[in-house]
Amino acid sequence: MAQEEISSLFLSQEDLINSGCFDMKLAISAAEEGLKAFMNGEILFPDKTVQIFDTHTQERINCLPATLLSKKVCGMKWVSVFPENPSRFGLQNLSAVILLSGIEKGFPLCFMDGTLCSNMRVAAIGAIAAKHLAVQDPETIGFIGVGEQAKMHLVGMKSAFPKIKFCQLGGKNPEEEKDFISQMQPLFPDMDFRPAGTDLQKAVDHSDIIVTATTAYAPLLKASWMKEGAFYSHIGGWEDEFDVALQCEKIVCDDWEAVKHRDQTLAMMYSEGKISDGDIYGNLGELVIGEKPGREDNTEKAYFNAVGLSYIDISIAFEMFRRAETSNAGRELMLQEKMIFRHENLAEKLKV
């Protein structure tokens, strides 16, 4: 008789962290592989499904699938974004799960926490963009917004540029800045953390790398604050005035076609006719495979905007799964022991 059992590995966030998956170098490498695979036509990347429950707050759950053909794995990220959670409930605003399935038999391989992977993906993509667009040896990074995404972005940038010395912080209040420092200083004891006391200009002043990571919908970053040669990583929606992008010599996206249909700054500028397709230098994948050069001199200002690509999440999640599996992390979940009509005493259990 053919094997009828179907099981799947379950990995909690703690399983992933304890098995060494909180590894930004792993995430960056997996993301770079994913970008190269996509550019080589080795990725299936269908449209995501979005369910918005409140148009004002943008509370939503998204379903984002992708297939890595060369690795014979299909995955899906189910991610909820509830921006009001921190203020209403004191809870994080994002949570995610990821399902991986093999495409040889189609059976599920793993059901895992996706929050860690999702946050690491944002930081990994920002770090990859910085590797191509920031000055060679950046020393100072400045943050507008000091929440979870900012913390993870610092991990990503520090992985890409270990010699970054100074971290300047602009939060909504001094307590947020202190919380950032209390959590990140032990991870990077060699860094000099400089709270700006909510003075956003001070937070990005003289910064080689600027990161905005907020849930605000306002032009927080001013063009005049961006020094010559600075690299800007834009994470949220509308966080910067239009002149920030207009003054940059290079504007790069993870996927411009996806970005321009969203609600981010560049999309707003496109819809208002402030920029056109021709103003976008390229997509990050083109820089990664060497199709287009990155930074070409120390004076260029560069703007990077990522909308988020599910095949990058799945690329990172698959590498996490493989590492966790070799560490014997997680637990096996039995989905079925036998096919439906092979169960014993089925007549007693059937309801018609």
CSV table of C-alpha atoms in Angstrom, one decimal:
chain,number,residue,atom,x,y,z
A,1,MET,CA,0.0,0.0,0.0
A,2,ALA,CA,1.3,3.5,-0.8
A,3,GLN,CA,2.4,5.8,2.0
A,4,GLU,CA,-0.7,7.7,3.1
A,5,GLU,CA,0.6,9.8,6.0
A,6,ILE,CA,1.1,13.5,5.3
A,7,SER,CA,2.9,15.6,7.9
A,8,SER,CA,4.4,19.0,8.0
A,9,LEU,CA,7.1,20.6,10.2
A,10,PHE,CA,5.8,23.4,12.5
A,11,LEU,CA,8.3,26.1,13.4
A,12,SER,CA,7.5,28.8,15.9
A,13,GLN,CA,9.4,32.1,16.0
A,14,GLU,CA,11.3,30.8,19.0
A,15,ASP,CA,12.2,27.6,17.1
A,16,LEU,CA,13.6,29.8,14.2
A,17,ILE,CA,15.6,32.1,16.5
A,18,ASN,CA,17.0,29.2,18.6
A,19,SER,CA,18.1,27.2,15.5
A,20,GLY,CA,20.1,30.2,14.2
A,21,CYS,CA,17.7,31.6,11.7
A,22,PHE,CA,17.9,35.1,13.1
A,23,ASP,CA,20.9,35.5,10.7
A,24,MET,CA,20.8,38.6,8.6
A,25,LYS,CA,23.6,37.4,6.4
A,26,LEU,CA,21.5,34.3,5.6
A,27,ALA,CA,18.6,36.6,4.8
A,28,ILE,CA,20.6,38.9,2.6
A,29,SER,CA,22.2,36.0,0.7
A,30,ALA,CA,18.8,34.3,0.2
A,31,ALA,CA,17.2,37.6,-1.0
A,32,GLU,CA,20.1,38.2,-3.5
A,33,GLU,CA,19.6,34.6,-4.8
A,34,GLY,CA,15.9,35.3,-5.1
A,35,LEU,CA,16.5,38.5,-7.1
A,36,LYS,CA,18.9,36.7,-9.4
A,37,ALA,CA,16.4,33.8,-9.9
A,38,PHE,CA,13.6,36.2,-10.7
A,39,MET,CA,15.8,38.0,-13.3
A,40,ASN,CA,16.6,34.6,-14.8
A,41,GLY,CA,13.0,33.6,-15.1
A,42,GLU,CA,13.1,31.0,-12.4
A,43,ILE,CA,10.3,32.4,-10.3
A,44,LEU,CA,6.5,32.2,-10.5
A,45,PHE,CA,5.2,35.4,-9.0
A,46,PRO,CA,1.4,35.8,-9.2
A,47,ASP,CA,-0.5,38.8,-7.9
A,48,LYS,CA,-1.2,39.0,-4.2
A,49,THR,CA,-4.7,39.0,-2.8
A,50,VAL,CA,-5.6,41.9,-0.5
A,51,GLN,CA,-8.5,42.1,1.9
A,52,ILE,CA,-9.0,45.5,3.5
A,53,PHE,CA,-11.3,45.6,6.4
A,54,ASP,CA,-11.1,49.4,7.1
A,55,THR,CA,-10.2,51.8,4.4
A,56,HIS,CA,-9.4,54.5,6.9
A,57,THR,CA,-6.9,52.6,9.1
A,58,GLN,CA,-5.9,50.2,6.2
A,59,GLU,CA,-6.4,47.2,8.5
A,60,ARG,CA,-5.9,44.3,6.1
A,61,ILE,CA,-4.8,40.7,5.6
A,62,ASN,CA,-2.8,39.9,2.5
A,63,CYS,CA,-2.1,36.5,0.8
A,64,LEU,CA,1.2,36.5,-1.2
A,65,PRO,CA,2.2,33.4,-3.1
A,66,ALA,CA,5.4,32.6,-5.0
A,67,THR,CA,7.2,29.6,-6.4
A,68,LEU,CA,11.0,29.0,-6.6
A,69,LEU,CA,11.2,26.7,-9.6
A,70,SER,CA,14.8,25.8,-9.3
A,71,LYS,CA,14.3,24.8,-5.6
A,72,LYS,CA,11.1,23.0,-6.3
A,73,VAL,CA,9.2,24.8,-3.5
A,74,CYS,CA,6.0,26.9,-3.5
A,75,GLY,CA,5.2,29.2,-0.7
A,76,MET,CA,2.6,31.6,0.6
A,77,LYS,CA,2.8,34.3,3.2
A,78,TRP,CA,-0.4,35.2,5.0
A,79,VAL,CA,0.3,38.6,6.6
A,80,SER,CA,-1.9,40.9,8.7
A,81,VAL,CA,-1.3,44.6,8.9
A,82,PHE,CA,-3.3,46.4,11.6
A,83,PRO,CA,-1.7,49.9,12.1
A,84,GLU,CA,-3.9,50.8,15.0
A,85,ASN,CA,-2.8,47.8,17.2
A,86,PRO,CA,0.0,49.7,19.0
A,87,SER,CA,-2.2,52.6,20.1
A,88,ARG,CA,-5.4,50.6,20.7
A,89,PHE,CA,-4.1,47.4,22.2
A,90,GLY,CA,-0.4,47.9,22.9
A,91,LEU,CA,0.4,45.1,20.4
A,92,GLN,CA,2.5,44.8,17.3
A,93,ASN,CA,0.9,45.9,14.0
A,94,LEU,CA,2.1,43.1,11.8
A,95,SER,CA,2.0,39.3,12.1
A,96,ALA,CA,2.5,36.6,9.5
A,97,VAL,CA,2.6,32.9,8.9
A,98,ILE,CA,4.3,31.1,6.0
A,99,LEU,CA,3.4,27.8,4.3
A,100,LEU,CA,5.9,26.0,2.2
A,101,SER,CA,5.0,23.1,-0.1
A,102,GLY,CA,7.1,20.9,-2.4
A,103,ILE,CA,6.1,21.0,-6.0
A,104,GLU,CA,7.2,17.4,-6.8
A,105,LYS,CA,4.3,15.8,-4.8
A,106,GLY,CA,2.5,19.0,-3.8
A,107,PHE,CA,2.5,18.1,-0.1
A,108,PRO,CA,3.2,20.8,2.6
A,109,LEU,CA,6.7,20.9,3.9
A,110,CYS,CA,6.5,23.5,6.7
A,111,PHE,CA,4.1,25.8,8.5
A,112,MET,CA,6.1,28.5,10.2
A,113,ASP,CA,6.0,31.9,11.9
A,114,GLY,CA,6.4,34.5,9.2
A,115,THR,CA,6.8,37.7,11.3
A,116,LEU,CA,10.5,37.2,11.8
A,117,CYS,CA,11.0,36.4,8.1
A,118,SER,CA,8.9,39.3,6.9
A,119,ASN,CA,10.7,41.8,9.1
A,120,MET,CA,14.1,40.4,8.1
A,121,ARG,CA,13.1,40.6,4.4
A,122,VAL,CA,12.5,44.3,4.6
A,123,ALA,CA,15.8,44.9,6.2
A,124,ALA,CA,17.7,42.5,3.9
A,125,ILE,CA,16.4,44.3,0.8
A,126,GLY,CA,17.3,47.7,2.3
A,127,ALA,CA,20.8,46.4,3.0
A,128,ILE,CA,21.2,45.0,-0.5
A,129,ALA,CA,20.1,48.3,-2.0
A,130,ALA,CA,22.6,50.1,0.3
A,131,LYS,CA,25.4,47.8,-0.8
A,132,HIS,CA,24.9,49.1,-4.3
A,133,LEU,CA,23.8,52.7,-3.7
A,134,ALA,CA,25.4,53.9,-0.4
A,135,VAL,CA,28.9,55.4,-0.2
A,136,GLN,CA,31.6,52.7,0.3
A,137,ASP,CA,32.2,53.1,4.0
A,138,PRO,CA,29.2,54.8,5.6
A,139,GLU,CA,29.7,55.8,9.2
A,140,THR,CA,26.4,57.4,10.2
A,141,ILE,CA,22.8,56.1,9.9
A,142,GLY,CA,19.8,58.2,10.8
A,143,PHE,CA,16.3,57.0,11.6
A,144,ILE,CA,13.0,58.7,11.4
A,145,GLY,CA,10.8,56.2,13.2
A,146,VAL,CA,12.3,53.8,15.8
A,147,GLY,CA,9.9,50.9,15.9
A,148,GLU,CA,10.4,47.2,15.0
A,149,GLN,CA,11.2,47.9,11.3
A,150,ALA,CA,13.8,50.5,12.3
A,151,LYS,CA,15.5,48.1,14.7
A,152,MET,CA,15.6,45.3,12.1
A,153,HIS,CA,16.9,47.8,9.5
A,154,LEU,CA,19.8,48.6,11.8
A,155,VAL,CA,20.6,44.9,12.0
A,156,GLY,CA,20.5,44.7,8.2
A,157,MET,CA,22.7,47.8,7.6
A,158,LYS,CA,25.2,46.7,10.3
A,159,SER,CA,25.5,43.3,8.7
A,160,ALA,CA,26.2,45.0,5.3
A,161,PHE,CA,28.4,47.7,6.8
A,162,PRO,CA,30.0,46.5,10.1
A,163,LYS,CA,32.0,49.8,10.4
A,164,ILE,CA,28.9,52.0,10.8
A,165,LYS,CA,29.7,53.9,14.0
A,166,PHE,CA,26.9,56.3,14.8
A,167,CYS,CA,23.1,55.7,15.0
A,168,GLN,CA,20.9,58.8,15.2
A,169,LEU,CA,17.3,58.4,16.3
A,170,GLY,CA,14.1,60.4,15.8
A,171,GLY,CA,11.0,59.0,17.4
A,172,LYS,CA,7.6,60.2,18.3
A,173,ASN,CA,8.7,60.7,21.9
A,174,PRO,CA,12.0,60.4,23.9
A,175,GLU,CA,10.7,57.1,25.5
A,176,GLU,CA,10.6,55.4,22.1
A,177,GLU,CA,14.2,56.5,21.4
A,178,LYS,CA,15.3,55.2,24.8
A,179,ASP,CA,13.5,51.9,24.2
A,180,PHE,CA,15.3,51.6,20.9
A,181,ILE,CA,18.7,52.1,22.5
A,182,SER,CA,18.0,49.8,25.4
A,183,GLN,CA,17.2,46.9,23.0
A,184,MET,CA,19.9,47.6,20.3
A,185,GLN,CA,22.9,48.7,22.4
A,186,PRO,CA,23.5,45.2,23.8
A,187,LEU,CA,23.5,43.9,20.2
A,188,PHE,CA,25.9,46.5,18.9
A,189,PRO,CA,28.1,47.7,21.8
A,190,ASP,CA,30.5,49.3,19.4
A,191,MET,CA,27.9,51.8,18.2
A,192,ASP,CA,27.3,55.3,19.5
A,193,PHE,CA,23.5,55.8,19.8
A,194,ARG,CA,22.4,59.4,19.6
A,195,PRO,CA,18.7,60.2,20.5
A,196,ALA,CA,17.5,63.3,18.8
A,197,GLY,CA,14.7,64.1,21.3
A,198,THR,CA,12.1,63.9,18.5
A,199,ASP,CA,14.0,66.5,16.4
A,200,LEU,CA,13.8,64.8,13.1
A,201,GLN,CA,16.3,67.0,11.3
A,202,LYS,CA,18.8,66.3,14.0
A,203,ALA,CA,18.1,62.6,13.5
A,204,VAL,CA,19.2,62.5,9.9
A,205,ASP,CA,21.8,65.4,9.9
A,206,HIS,CA,25.1,64.3,8.3
A,207,SER,CA,23.8,60.8,7.8
A,208,ASP,CA,25.3,58.6,5.1
A,209,ILE,CA,22.2,56.4,5.3
A,210,ILE,CA,18.8,57.7,6.1
A,211,VAL,CA,15.9,55.3,6.9
A,212,THR,CA,12.2,56.3,7.4
A,213,ALA,CA,10.2,53.6,9.1
A,214,THR,CA,6.9,55.0,10.3
A,215,THR,CA,3.2,54.5,10.0
A,216,ALA,CA,2.8,58.3,9.5
A,217,TYR,CA,1.3,59.7,6.4
A,218,ALA,CA,3.1,63.0,6.1
A,219,PRO,CA,6.2,64.5,4.5
A,220,LEU,CA,8.4,64.0,7.5
A,221,LEU,CA,11.8,63.9,5.7
A,222,LYS,CA,12.8,67.2,4.1
A,223,ALA,CA,15.0,67.4,1.0
A,224,SER,CA,17.3,70.0,2.6
A,225,TRP,CA,18.2,67.6,5.4
A,226,MET,CA,19.7,65.0,3.0
A,227,LYS,CA,23.5,65.6,2.6
A,228,GLU,CA,25.5,65.1,-0.6
A,229,GLY,CA,26.1,61.5,-1.3
A,230,ALA,CA,23.4,60.2,1.1
A,231,PHE,CA,21.4,57.0,0.5
A,232,TYR,CA,17.7,57.0,1.5
A,233,SER,CA,15.8,53.8,2.3
A,234,HIS,CA,12.1,54.5,2.3
A,235,ILE,CA,10.0,51.8,4.1
A,236,GLY,CA,6.5,53.2,4.8
A,237,GLY,CA,3.9,55.0,2.8
A,238,TRP,CA,4.2,58.8,2.5
A,239,GLU,CA,7.1,59.8,4.7
A,240,ASP,CA,9.0,62.3,2.7
A,241,GLU,CA,8.4,65.5,0.7
A,242,PHE,CA,8.4,65.1,-3.1
A,243,ASP,CA,11.6,67.1,-3.4
A,244,VAL,CA,13.5,64.3,-1.7
A,245,ALA,CA,13.1,62.1,-4.7
A,246,LEU,CA,13.4,64.9,-7.2
A,247,GLN,CA,16.8,65.8,-6.0
A,248,CYS,CA,18.2,62.3,-6.2
A,249,GLU,CA,20.3,61.2,-9.1
A,250,LYS,CA,19.1,57.6,-8.8
A,251,ILE,CA,15.7,56.3,-7.9
A,252,VAL,CA,15.6,52.5,-7.5
A,253,CYS,CA,12.7,50.2,-6.5
A,254,ASP,CA,12.4,46.6,-5.7
A,255,ASP,CA,9.7,46.5,-8.4
A,256,TRP,CA,8.7,49.9,-10.0
A,257,GLU,CA,5.5,48.4,-11.6
A,258,ALA,CA,4.3,47.3,-8.2
A,259,VAL,CA,5.4,50.5,-6.4
A,260,LYS,CA,3.6,52.9,-8.7
A,261,HIS,CA,0.2,51.4,-8.0
A,262,ARG,CA,0.6,51.7,-4.2
A,263,ASP,CA,0.1,54.6,-1.8
A,264,GLN,CA,3.8,55.4,-1.3
A,265,THR,CA,5.5,58.7,-2.0
A,266,LEU,CA,6.7,57.7,-5.5
A,267,ALA,CA,3.3,56.4,-6.4
A,268,MET,CA,1.7,59.7,-5.3
A,269,MET,CA,4.3,61.6,-7.5
A,270,TYR,CA,3.6,59.3,-10.4
A,271,SER,CA,-0.2,59.8,-10.2
A,272,GLU,CA,0.2,63.6,-10.0
A,273,GLY,CA,2.6,63.6,-13.0
A,274,LYS,CA,5.6,64.7,-10.9
A,275,ILE,CA,7.6,61.7,-12.1
A,276,SER,CA,7.3,59.3,-15.0
A,277,ASP,CA,8.6,55.8,-15.8
A,278,GLY,CA,11.7,57.4,-17.3
A,279,ASP,CA,12.7,59.0,-14.0
A,280,ILE,CA,13.1,55.6,-12.4
A,281,TYR,CA,16.7,54.4,-12.7
A,282,GLY,CA,15.8,50.7,-12.4
A,283,ASN,CA,14.8,47.8,-10.2
A,284,LEU,CA,17.1,46.4,-7.6
A,285,GLY,CA,17.5,43.1,-9.5
A,286,GLU,CA,19.1,44.9,-12.4
A,287,LEU,CA,21.8,46.2,-10.0
A,288,VAL,CA,22.3,42.8,-8.4
A,289,ILE,CA,23.0,41.0,-11.7
A,290,GLY,CA,25.2,43.8,-12.9
A,291,GLU,CA,22.8,44.9,-15.7
A,292,LYS,CA,23.0,48.5,-14.4
A,293,PRO,CA,25.7,50.1,-12.2
A,294,GLY,CA,24.9,51.2,-8.7
A,295,ARG,CA,26.6,54.3,-7.2
A,296,GLU,CA,29.0,55.9,-9.6
A,297,ASP,CA,30.4,58.7,-7.5
A,298,ASN,CA,30.5,59.9,-3.9
A,299,THR,CA,28.2,62.9,-4.5
A,300,GLU,CA,25.2,61.0,-5.8
A,301,LYS,CA,22.0,61.0,-3.8
A,302,ALA,CA,20.1,57.8,-4.1
A,303,TYR,CA,16.5,56.9,-3.2
A,304,PHE,CA,15.3,53.3,-2.7
A,305,ASN,CA,11.7,52.3,-2.3
A,306,ALA,CA,10.6,48.7,-1.6
A,307,VAL,CA,7.0,47.6,-1.9
A,308,GLY,CA,7.8,44.0,-0.8
A,309,LEU,CA,8.0,41.0,-3.0
A,310,SER,CA,6.7,37.6,-1.9
A,311,TYR,CA,9.3,35.6,-3.7
A,312,ILE,CA,11.9,37.2,-1.5
A,313,ASP,CA,10.0,36.2,1.6
A,314,ILE,CA,9.7,32.6,0.3
A,315,SER,CA,13.4,32.6,-0.6
A,316,ILE,CA,14.4,33.6,2.9
A,317,ALA,CA,11.8,31.3,4.5
A,318,PHE,CA,13.0,28.3,2.6
A,319,GLU,CA,16.6,28.8,3.8
A,320,MET,CA,15.3,29.3,7.4
A,321,PHE,CA,13.3,26.0,7.0
A,322,ARG,CA,16.4,24.1,5.8
A,323,ARG,CA,18.6,25.4,8.6
A,324,ALA,CA,15.9,24.7,11.2
A,325,GLU,CA,15.4,21.2,9.8
A,326,THR,CA,19.1,20.4,10.1
A,327,SER,CA,19.0,21.6,13.7
A,328,ASN,CA,16.0,19.3,14.5
A,329,ALA,CA,14.0,22.3,15.5
A,330,GLY,CA,10.2,22.5,15.7
A,331,ARG,CA,7.8,19.6,15.8
A,332,GLU,CA,6.1,17.4,13.2
A,333,LEU,CA,2.4,18.0,12.7
A,334,MET,CA,0.4,15.0,11.4
A,335,LEU,CA,-2.1,16.2,8.8
A,336,GLN,CA,-3.4,12.8,7.9
A,337,GLU,CA,-2.6,9.2,8.7
A,338,LYS,CA,-4.6,7.7,5.8
A,339,MET,CA,-6.8,8.7,2.9
A,340,ILE,CA,-10.4,9.6,3.8
A,341,PHE,CA,-12.2,6.4,2.8
A,342,ARG,CA,-9.6,4.2,4.4
A,343,HIS,CA,-10.5,5.3,7.9
A,344,GLU,CA,-12.0,2.6,10.1
A,345,ASN,CA,-15.7,2.7,11.2
A,346,LEU,CA,-16.3,5.6,8.7
A,347,ALA,CA,-20.0,4.7,8.5
A,348,GLU,CA,-20.4,5.5,12.2
A,349,LYS,CA,-18.7,8.9,11.8
A,350,LEU,CA,-20.3,10.1,8.5
A,351,LYS,CA,-23.0,12.7,8.9
A,352,VAL,CA,-25.4,13.1,5.9
